[in-house]
Short mmCIF file of C-alpha atoms in Angstrom, two decimals:
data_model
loop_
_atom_site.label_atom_id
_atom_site.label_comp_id
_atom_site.label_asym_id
_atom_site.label_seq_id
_atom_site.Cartn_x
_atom_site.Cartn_y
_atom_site.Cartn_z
CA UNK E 246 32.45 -153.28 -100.56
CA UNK E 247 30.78 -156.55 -99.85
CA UNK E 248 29.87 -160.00 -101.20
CA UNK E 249 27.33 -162.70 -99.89
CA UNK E 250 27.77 -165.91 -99.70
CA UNK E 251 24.47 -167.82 -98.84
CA UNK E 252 25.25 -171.97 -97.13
CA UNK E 253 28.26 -172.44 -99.78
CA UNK E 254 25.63 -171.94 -102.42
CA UNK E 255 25.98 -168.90 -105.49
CA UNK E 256 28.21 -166.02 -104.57
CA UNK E 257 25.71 -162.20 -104.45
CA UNK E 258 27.14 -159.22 -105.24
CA UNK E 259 26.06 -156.59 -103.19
CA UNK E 260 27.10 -153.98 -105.57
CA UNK E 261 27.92 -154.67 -109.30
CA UNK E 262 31.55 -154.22 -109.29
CA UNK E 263 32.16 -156.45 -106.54
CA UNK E 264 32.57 -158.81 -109.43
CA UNK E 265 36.20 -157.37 -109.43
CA UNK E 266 36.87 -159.96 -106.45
CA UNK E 267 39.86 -161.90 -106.39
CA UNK E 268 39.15 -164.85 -104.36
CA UNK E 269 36.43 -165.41 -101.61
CA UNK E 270 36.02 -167.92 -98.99
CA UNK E 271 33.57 -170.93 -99.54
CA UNK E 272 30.75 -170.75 -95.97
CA UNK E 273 30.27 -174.31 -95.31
CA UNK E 274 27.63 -173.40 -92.62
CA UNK E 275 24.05 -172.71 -92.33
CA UNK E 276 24.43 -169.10 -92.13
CA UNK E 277 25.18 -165.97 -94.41
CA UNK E 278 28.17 -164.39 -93.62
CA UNK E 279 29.87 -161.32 -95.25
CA UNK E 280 33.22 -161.03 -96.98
CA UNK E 281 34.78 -157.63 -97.32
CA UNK E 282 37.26 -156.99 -100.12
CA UNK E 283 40.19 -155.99 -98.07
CA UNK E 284 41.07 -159.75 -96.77
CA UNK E 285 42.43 -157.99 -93.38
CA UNK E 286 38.69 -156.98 -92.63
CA UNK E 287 36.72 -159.03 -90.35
CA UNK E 288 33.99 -160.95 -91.40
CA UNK E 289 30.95 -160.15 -90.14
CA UNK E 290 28.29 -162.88 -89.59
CA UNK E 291 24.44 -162.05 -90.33
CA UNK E 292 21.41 -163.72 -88.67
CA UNK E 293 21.15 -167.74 -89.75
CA UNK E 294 18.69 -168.61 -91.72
CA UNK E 295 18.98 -172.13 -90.55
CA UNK E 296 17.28 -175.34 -92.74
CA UNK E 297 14.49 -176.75 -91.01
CA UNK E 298 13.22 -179.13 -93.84
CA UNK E 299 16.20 -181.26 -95.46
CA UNK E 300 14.83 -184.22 -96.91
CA UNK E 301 14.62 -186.11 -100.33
CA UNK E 302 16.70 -183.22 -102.15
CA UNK E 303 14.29 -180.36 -100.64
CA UNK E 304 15.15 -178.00 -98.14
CA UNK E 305 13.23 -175.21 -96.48
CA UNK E 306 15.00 -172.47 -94.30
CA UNK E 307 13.63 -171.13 -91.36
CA UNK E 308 13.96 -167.11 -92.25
CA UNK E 309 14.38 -164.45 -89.49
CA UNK E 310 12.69 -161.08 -91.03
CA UNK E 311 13.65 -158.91 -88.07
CA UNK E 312 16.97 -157.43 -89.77
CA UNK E 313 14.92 -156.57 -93.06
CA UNK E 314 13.06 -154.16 -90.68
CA UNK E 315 15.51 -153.35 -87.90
CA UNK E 316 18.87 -153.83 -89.36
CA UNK E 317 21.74 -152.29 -91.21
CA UNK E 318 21.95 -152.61 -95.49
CA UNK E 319 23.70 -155.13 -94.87
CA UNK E 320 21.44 -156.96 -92.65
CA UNK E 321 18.92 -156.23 -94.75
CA UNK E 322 20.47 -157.25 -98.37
CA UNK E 323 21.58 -160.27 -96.23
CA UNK E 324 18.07 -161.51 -95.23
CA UNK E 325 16.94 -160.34 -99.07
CA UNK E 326 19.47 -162.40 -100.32
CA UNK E 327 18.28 -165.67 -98.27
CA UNK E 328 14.42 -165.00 -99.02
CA UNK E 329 15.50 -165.38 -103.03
CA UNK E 330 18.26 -168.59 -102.45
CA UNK E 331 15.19 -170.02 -100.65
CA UNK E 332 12.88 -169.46 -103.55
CA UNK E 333 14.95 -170.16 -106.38
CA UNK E 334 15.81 -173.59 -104.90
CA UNK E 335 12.48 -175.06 -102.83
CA UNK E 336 10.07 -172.06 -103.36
CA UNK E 337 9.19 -171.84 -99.54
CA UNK E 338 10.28 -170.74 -96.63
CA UNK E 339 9.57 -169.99 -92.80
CA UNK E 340 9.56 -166.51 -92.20
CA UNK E 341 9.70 -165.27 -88.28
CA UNK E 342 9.52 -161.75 -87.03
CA UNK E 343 7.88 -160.98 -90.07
CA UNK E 344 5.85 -158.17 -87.70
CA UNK E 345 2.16 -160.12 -87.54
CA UNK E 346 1.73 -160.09 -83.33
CA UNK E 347 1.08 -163.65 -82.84
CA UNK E 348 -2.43 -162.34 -80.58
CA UNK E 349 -3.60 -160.89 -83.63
CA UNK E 350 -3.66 -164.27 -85.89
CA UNK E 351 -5.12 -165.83 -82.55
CA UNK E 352 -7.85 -163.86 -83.36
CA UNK E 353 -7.98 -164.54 -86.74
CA UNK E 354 -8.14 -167.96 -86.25
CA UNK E 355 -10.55 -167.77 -83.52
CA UNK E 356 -13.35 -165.60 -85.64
CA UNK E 357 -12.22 -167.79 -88.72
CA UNK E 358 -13.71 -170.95 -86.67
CA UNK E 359 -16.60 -169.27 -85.10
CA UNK E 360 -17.64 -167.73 -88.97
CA UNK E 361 -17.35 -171.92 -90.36
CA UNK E 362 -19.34 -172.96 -87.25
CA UNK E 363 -22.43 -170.74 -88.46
CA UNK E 364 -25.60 -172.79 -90.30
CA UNK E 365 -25.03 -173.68 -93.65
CA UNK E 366 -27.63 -171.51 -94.80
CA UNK E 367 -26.02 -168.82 -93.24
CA UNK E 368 -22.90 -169.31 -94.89
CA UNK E 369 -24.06 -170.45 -98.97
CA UNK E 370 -25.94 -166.85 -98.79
CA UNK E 371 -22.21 -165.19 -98.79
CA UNK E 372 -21.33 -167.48 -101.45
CA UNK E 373 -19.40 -166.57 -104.91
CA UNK E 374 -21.10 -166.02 -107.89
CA UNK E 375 -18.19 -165.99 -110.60
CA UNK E 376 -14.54 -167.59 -110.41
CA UNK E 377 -13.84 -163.62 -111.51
CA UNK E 378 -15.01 -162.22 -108.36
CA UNK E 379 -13.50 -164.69 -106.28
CA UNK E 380 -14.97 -163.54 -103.14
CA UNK E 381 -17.00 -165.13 -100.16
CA UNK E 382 -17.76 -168.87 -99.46
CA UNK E 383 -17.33 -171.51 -100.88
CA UNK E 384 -18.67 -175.25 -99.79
CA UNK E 385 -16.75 -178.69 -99.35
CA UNK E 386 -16.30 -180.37 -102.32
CA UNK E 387 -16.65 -177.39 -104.86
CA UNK E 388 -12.90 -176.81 -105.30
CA UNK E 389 -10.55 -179.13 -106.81
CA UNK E 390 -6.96 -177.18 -106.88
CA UNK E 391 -5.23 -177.16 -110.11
CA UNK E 392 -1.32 -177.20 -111.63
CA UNK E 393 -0.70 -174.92 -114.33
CA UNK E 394 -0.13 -178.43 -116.62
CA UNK E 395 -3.59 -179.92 -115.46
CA UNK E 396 -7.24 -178.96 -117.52
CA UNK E 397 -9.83 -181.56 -116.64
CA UNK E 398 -10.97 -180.01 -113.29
CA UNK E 399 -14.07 -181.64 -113.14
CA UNK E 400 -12.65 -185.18 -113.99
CA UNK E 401 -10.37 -184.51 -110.84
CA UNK E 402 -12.98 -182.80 -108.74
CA UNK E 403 -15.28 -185.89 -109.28
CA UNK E 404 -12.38 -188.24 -108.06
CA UNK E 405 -11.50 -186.69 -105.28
CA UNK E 406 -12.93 -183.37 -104.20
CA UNK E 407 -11.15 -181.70 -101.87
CA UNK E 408 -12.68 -181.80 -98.01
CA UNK E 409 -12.62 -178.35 -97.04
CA UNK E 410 -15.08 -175.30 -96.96
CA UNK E 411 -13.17 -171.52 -97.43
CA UNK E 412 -13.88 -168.11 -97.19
CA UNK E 413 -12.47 -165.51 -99.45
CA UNK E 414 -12.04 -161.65 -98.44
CA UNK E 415 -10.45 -158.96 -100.79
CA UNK E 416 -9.96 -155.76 -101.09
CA UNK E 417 -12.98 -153.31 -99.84
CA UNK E 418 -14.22 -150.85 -102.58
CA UNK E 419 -14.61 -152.71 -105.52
CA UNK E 420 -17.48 -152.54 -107.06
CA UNK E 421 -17.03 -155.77 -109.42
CA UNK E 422 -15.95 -157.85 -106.60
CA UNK E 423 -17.84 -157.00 -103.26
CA UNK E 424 -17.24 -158.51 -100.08
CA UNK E 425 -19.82 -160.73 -98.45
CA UNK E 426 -20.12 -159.99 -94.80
CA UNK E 427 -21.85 -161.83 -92.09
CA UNK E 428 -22.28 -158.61 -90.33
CA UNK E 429 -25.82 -157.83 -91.03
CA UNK E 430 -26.22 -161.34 -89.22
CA UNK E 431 -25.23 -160.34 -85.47
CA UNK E 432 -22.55 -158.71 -83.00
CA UNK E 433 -20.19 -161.61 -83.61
CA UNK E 434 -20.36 -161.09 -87.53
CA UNK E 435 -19.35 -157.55 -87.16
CA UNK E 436 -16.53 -158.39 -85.17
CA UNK E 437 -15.27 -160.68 -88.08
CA UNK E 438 -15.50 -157.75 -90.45
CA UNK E 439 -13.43 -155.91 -88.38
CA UNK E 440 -11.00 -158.36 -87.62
CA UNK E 441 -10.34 -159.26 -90.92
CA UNK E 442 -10.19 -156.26 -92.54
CA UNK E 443 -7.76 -155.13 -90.08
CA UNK E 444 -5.69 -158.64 -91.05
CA UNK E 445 -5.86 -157.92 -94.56
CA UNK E 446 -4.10 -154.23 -94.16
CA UNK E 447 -1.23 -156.15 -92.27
CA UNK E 448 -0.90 -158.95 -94.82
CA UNK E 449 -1.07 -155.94 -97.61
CA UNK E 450 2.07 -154.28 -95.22
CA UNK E 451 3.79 -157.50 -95.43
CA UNK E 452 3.51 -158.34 -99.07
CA UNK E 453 5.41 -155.50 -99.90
CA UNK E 454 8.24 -156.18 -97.69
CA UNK E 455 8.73 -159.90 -98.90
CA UNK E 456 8.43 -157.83 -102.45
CA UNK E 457 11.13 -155.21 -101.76
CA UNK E 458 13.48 -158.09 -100.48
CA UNK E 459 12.84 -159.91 -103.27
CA UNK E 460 13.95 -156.91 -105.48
CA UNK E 461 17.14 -156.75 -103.79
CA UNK E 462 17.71 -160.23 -103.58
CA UNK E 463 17.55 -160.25 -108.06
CA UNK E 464 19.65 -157.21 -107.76
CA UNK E 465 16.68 -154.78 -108.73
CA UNK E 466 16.11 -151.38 -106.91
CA UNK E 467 14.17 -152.20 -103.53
CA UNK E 468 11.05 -150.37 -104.78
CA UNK E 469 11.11 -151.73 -108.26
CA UNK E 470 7.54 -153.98 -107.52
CA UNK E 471 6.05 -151.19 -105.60
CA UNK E 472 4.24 -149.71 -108.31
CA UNK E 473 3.00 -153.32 -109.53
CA UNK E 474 1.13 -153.69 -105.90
CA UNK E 475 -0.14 -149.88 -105.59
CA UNK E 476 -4.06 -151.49 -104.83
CA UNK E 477 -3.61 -154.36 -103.11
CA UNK E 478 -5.13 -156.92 -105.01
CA UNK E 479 -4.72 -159.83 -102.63
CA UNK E 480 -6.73 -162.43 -101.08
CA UNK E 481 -7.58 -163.71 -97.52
CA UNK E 482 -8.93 -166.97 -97.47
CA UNK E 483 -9.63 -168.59 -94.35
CA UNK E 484 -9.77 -172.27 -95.15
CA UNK E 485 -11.88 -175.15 -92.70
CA UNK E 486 -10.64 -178.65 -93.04
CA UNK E 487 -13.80 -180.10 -91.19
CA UNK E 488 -12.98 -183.67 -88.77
CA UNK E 489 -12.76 -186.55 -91.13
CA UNK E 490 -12.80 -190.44 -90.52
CA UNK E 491 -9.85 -192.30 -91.04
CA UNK E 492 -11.48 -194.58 -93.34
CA UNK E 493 -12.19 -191.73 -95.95
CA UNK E 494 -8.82 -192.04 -96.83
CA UNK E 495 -7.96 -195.73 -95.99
CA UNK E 496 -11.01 -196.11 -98.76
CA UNK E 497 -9.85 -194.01 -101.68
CA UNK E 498 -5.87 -193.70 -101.90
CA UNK E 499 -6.07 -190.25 -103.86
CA UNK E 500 -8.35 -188.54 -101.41
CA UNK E 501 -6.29 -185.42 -100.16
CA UNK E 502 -7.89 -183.00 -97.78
CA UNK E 503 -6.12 -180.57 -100.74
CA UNK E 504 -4.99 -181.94 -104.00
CA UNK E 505 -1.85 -181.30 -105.30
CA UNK E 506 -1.68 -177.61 -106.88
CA UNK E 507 0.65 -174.59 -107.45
CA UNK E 508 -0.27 -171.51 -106.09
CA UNK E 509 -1.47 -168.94 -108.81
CA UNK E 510 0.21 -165.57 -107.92
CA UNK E 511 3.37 -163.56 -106.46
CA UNK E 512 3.53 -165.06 -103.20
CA UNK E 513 1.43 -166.77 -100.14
CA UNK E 514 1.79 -165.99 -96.76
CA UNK E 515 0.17 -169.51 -94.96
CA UNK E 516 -0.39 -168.83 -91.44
CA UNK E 517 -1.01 -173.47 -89.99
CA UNK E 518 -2.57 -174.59 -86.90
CA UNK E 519 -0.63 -176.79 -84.78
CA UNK E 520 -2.47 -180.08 -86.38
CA UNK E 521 -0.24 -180.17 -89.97
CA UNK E 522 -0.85 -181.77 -93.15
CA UNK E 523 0.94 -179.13 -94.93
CA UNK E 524 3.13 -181.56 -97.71
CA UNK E 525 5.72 -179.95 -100.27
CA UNK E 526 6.97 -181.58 -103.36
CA UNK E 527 10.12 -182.51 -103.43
CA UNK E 528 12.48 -182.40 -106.47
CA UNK E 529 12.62 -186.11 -106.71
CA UNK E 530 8.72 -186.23 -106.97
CA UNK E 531 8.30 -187.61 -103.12
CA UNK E 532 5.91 -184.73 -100.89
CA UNK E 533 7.51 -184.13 -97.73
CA UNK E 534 5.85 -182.84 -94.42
CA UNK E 535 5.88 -178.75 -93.52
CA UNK E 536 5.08 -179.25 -90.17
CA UNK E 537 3.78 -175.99 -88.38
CA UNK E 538 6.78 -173.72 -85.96
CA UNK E 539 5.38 -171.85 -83.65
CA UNK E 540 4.88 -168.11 -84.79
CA UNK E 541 6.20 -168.52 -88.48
CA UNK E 542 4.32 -168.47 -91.24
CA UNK E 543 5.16 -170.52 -94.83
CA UNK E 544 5.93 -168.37 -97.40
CA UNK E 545 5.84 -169.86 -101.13
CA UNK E 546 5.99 -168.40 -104.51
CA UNK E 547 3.43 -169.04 -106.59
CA UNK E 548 3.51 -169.52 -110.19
CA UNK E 549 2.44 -165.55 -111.72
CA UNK E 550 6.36 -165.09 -109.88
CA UNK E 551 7.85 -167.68 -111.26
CA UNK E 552 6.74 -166.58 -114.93
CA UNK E 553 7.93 -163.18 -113.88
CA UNK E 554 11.12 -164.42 -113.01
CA UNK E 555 11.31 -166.09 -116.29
CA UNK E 556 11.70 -169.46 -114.28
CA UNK E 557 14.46 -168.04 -111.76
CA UNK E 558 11.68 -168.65 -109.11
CA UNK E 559 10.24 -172.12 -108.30
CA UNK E 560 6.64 -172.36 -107.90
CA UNK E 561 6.50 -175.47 -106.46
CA UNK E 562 3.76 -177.92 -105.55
CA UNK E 563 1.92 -178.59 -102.23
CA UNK E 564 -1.03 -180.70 -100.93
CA UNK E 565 -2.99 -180.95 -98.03
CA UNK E 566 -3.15 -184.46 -96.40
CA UNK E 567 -4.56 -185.99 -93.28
CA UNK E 568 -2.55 -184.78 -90.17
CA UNK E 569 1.03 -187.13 -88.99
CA UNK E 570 0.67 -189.30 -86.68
CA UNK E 571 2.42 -186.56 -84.00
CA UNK E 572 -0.04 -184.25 -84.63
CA UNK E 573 -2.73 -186.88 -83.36
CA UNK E 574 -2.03 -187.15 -80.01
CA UNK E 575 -3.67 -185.94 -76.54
CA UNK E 576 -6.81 -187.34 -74.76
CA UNK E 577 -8.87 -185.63 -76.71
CA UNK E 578 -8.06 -187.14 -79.70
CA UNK E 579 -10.57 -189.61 -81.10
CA UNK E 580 -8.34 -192.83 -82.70
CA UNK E 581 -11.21 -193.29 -85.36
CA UNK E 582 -11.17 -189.43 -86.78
CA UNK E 583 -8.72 -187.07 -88.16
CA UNK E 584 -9.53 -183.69 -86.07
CA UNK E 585 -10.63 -180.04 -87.72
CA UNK E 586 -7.73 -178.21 -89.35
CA UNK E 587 -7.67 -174.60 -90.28
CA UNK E 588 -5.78 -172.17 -92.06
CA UNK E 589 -4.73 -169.22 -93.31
CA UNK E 590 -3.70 -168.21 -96.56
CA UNK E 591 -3.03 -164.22 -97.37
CA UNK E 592 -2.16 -164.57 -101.62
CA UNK E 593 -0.24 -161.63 -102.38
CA UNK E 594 -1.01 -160.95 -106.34
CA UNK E 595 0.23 -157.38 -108.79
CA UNK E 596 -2.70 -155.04 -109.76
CA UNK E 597 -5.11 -156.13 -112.43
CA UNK E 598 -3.98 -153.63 -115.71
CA UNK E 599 -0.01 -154.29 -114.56
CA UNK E 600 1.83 -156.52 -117.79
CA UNK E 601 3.47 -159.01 -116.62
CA UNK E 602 7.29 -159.83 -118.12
CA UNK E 603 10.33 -161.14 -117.92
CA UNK E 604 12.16 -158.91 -115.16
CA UNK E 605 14.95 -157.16 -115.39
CA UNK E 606 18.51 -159.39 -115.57
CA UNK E 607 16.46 -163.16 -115.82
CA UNK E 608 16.45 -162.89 -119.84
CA UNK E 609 19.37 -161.86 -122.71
CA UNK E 610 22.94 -162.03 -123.37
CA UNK E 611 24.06 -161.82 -119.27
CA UNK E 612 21.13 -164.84 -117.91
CA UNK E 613 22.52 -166.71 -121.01
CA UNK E 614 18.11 -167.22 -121.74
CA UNK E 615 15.66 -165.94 -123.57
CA UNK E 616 12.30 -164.86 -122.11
CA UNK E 617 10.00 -167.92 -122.03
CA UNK E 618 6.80 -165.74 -121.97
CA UNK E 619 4.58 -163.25 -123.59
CA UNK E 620 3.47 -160.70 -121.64
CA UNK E 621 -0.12 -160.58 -119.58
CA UNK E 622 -1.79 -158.46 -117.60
CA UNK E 623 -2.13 -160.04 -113.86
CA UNK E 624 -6.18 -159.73 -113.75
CA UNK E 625 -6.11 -162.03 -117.39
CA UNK E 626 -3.52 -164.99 -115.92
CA UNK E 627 -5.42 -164.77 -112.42
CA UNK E 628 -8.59 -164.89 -113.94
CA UNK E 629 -7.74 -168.02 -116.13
CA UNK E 630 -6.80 -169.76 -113.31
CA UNK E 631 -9.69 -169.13 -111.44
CA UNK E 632 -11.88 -170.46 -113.78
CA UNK E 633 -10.00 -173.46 -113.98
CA UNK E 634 -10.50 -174.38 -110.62
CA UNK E 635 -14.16 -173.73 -109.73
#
């Protein structure tokens, strides 16, 4: 019989009547470590999850996912256990060995660039039609990313539109939402097609492992959100920050590559270039750099988890800026121009018809709170958002 203790922060229970504890040690490092009942038992020390991002009250861990897949229940509660301190404190988190061969999102990013290097025309004919469909390309300057607090989207988009063009993919088979392919276009455009449709099955893989750890982590069954994600209803969107001069932003002090904005669903898997810009909110109000590690990807909760959660989760806000300064340097850099960014963002969301409520434990007599929410389906709350922001 077990307990967790995660960086000296709230004791986890790994099984409900482990509340019948007596006394437990108090972890004052970076690293979850596991306290058996019988004090004569040694303790047994799990993979760190080690802060990478301590500044101005916020701190992001650095995650390693390998035990999840590869490890005992107790490596895996312990890593489950980590993913939801991280999210209930910041709302992000670096996440290595997640399973994603760093070759294959080479070669996303690689046909990402070569699909935003196409003619204009070429890319405004796979173009959106509705904020409900929420599929294909979209221009610079026609998004302005939204809080759930903020309305006047077209007050903010006419301030400051954000500078990047983006390319949504979803799910193939739906009739109300079709995917617009460049692959009637040429070779290269098939190859796209192919690469990111084989992306988006990975990404759908590796949503519901972040989910199922998540489940453990609020002391729910490990499947419990499996039925909630049965058709995938996520989106790729390959995002193209295009090479902007310095004085664009020395000009106009609220001009953000991407405004400030909460994420609208579960979760986001962000997959960065080397280049940055990637700012998170801090809890004194102050946005502090997420600069890119080397194969990780940024995981963040988004706000349709957070009102899940009834508020357990943080959804917290992020912006994209212009890159540091160390991100600028190399003879190829030009002193005068911020270079190209890209990205890639994999939003992990519930099925359309699935109600959305308070979970399980975050409401009533035992969370001392009532639920904060009525219930919604996920395709109504998506689809308000949506429309907010185009």
């Amino acid at each position: 019989m077990y307990v967790y203790r995660y960086a000296g922060a709230q004791v986890f229970p790994l099984f409900f009547d482990c509340y019948h504890l007596k006394c437990c040690h108090v972890c004052s490092f970076d690293i979850l470590h596991i306290f058996a009942m019988n004090s004569t038992d040694p303790v047994q020390e799990i993979r760190p999850a080690s802060t990478v991002v301590d500044q101005d009250e916020l701190q992001i861990p650095l995650i390693d996912f390998g035990p999840f897949f590869t490890g005992t229940p107790s490596d895996k509660h312990a890593v489950a256990l980590s993913i939801t301190a991280a999210f209930k404190t910041s709302g992000f988190l670096y996440l290595k060995a997640h399973g994603i061969p760093p070759s294959v999102v080479s070669r996303v990013f690689a046909s990402s660039a070569q699909f935003f290097a196409r003619p204009q025309k070429q890319k405004e004919a796979l173009g959106w039609t509705t904020p409900q469909s929420n599929r294909g390309y979209t221009t610079i300057g026609r998004e302005k990313l939204t809080t759930v607090e903020e309305t006047n989207s077209d007050t903010l988009r006419a301030s400051a539109p954000d500078i990047k063009e983006t390319m949504e993919i979803g799910r193939e088979g739906v009739e109300s939402r079709p995917n617009h392919w460049p692959d009637s276009l040429d070779e290269e455009g098939k190859e796209f097609k192919e690469t990111m449709q084989s992306f988006f099955e990975m990404g759908q893989n590796l949503h519901k492992h972040i989910m199922q750890a998540i489940a453990l982590g609020l002391n729910l069954p490990e499947h419990f959100f499996d039925e909630y994600i049965d058709t995938a209803n996520n989106t790729l969107r390959l995002l193209h920050y295009p090479p902007v001069k310095q004085d664009v932003f020395k000009n106009n002090p609220n001009q953000v590559r991407a405004g400030e904005h909460s994420d609208y669903g579960s979760i986001t898997l962000l997959f960065q270039d080397r280049h940055g810009g990637l700012q998170v909110r801090s809890p004194s109000g102050t946005f502090v750099d997420a600069t890119p590690i080397a194969d990780t990807i940024v995981v963040n909760a988004g706000d349709l988890l957070a009102r899940w959660s009834n508020d357990t989760i943080k959804s917290t806000r992020h912006r994209v800026i212009q890159p540091p300064k160390s991100g600028l340097e190399g003879p190829e850099v030009n002193p005068e121009i911020y270079p190209a960014r890209y990205s890639v963002a994999y939003f992990c969301n519930p099925d359309d018809d699935k109600l959305i409520e308070a979970l399980p434990g975050t409401f009533g007599e035992a969370a001392q709170v009532d639920k904060k929410y009525s219930g919604i389906t996920a395709g109504d709350y998506l689809i308000q958002r949506l429309t907010a922001t185009h």
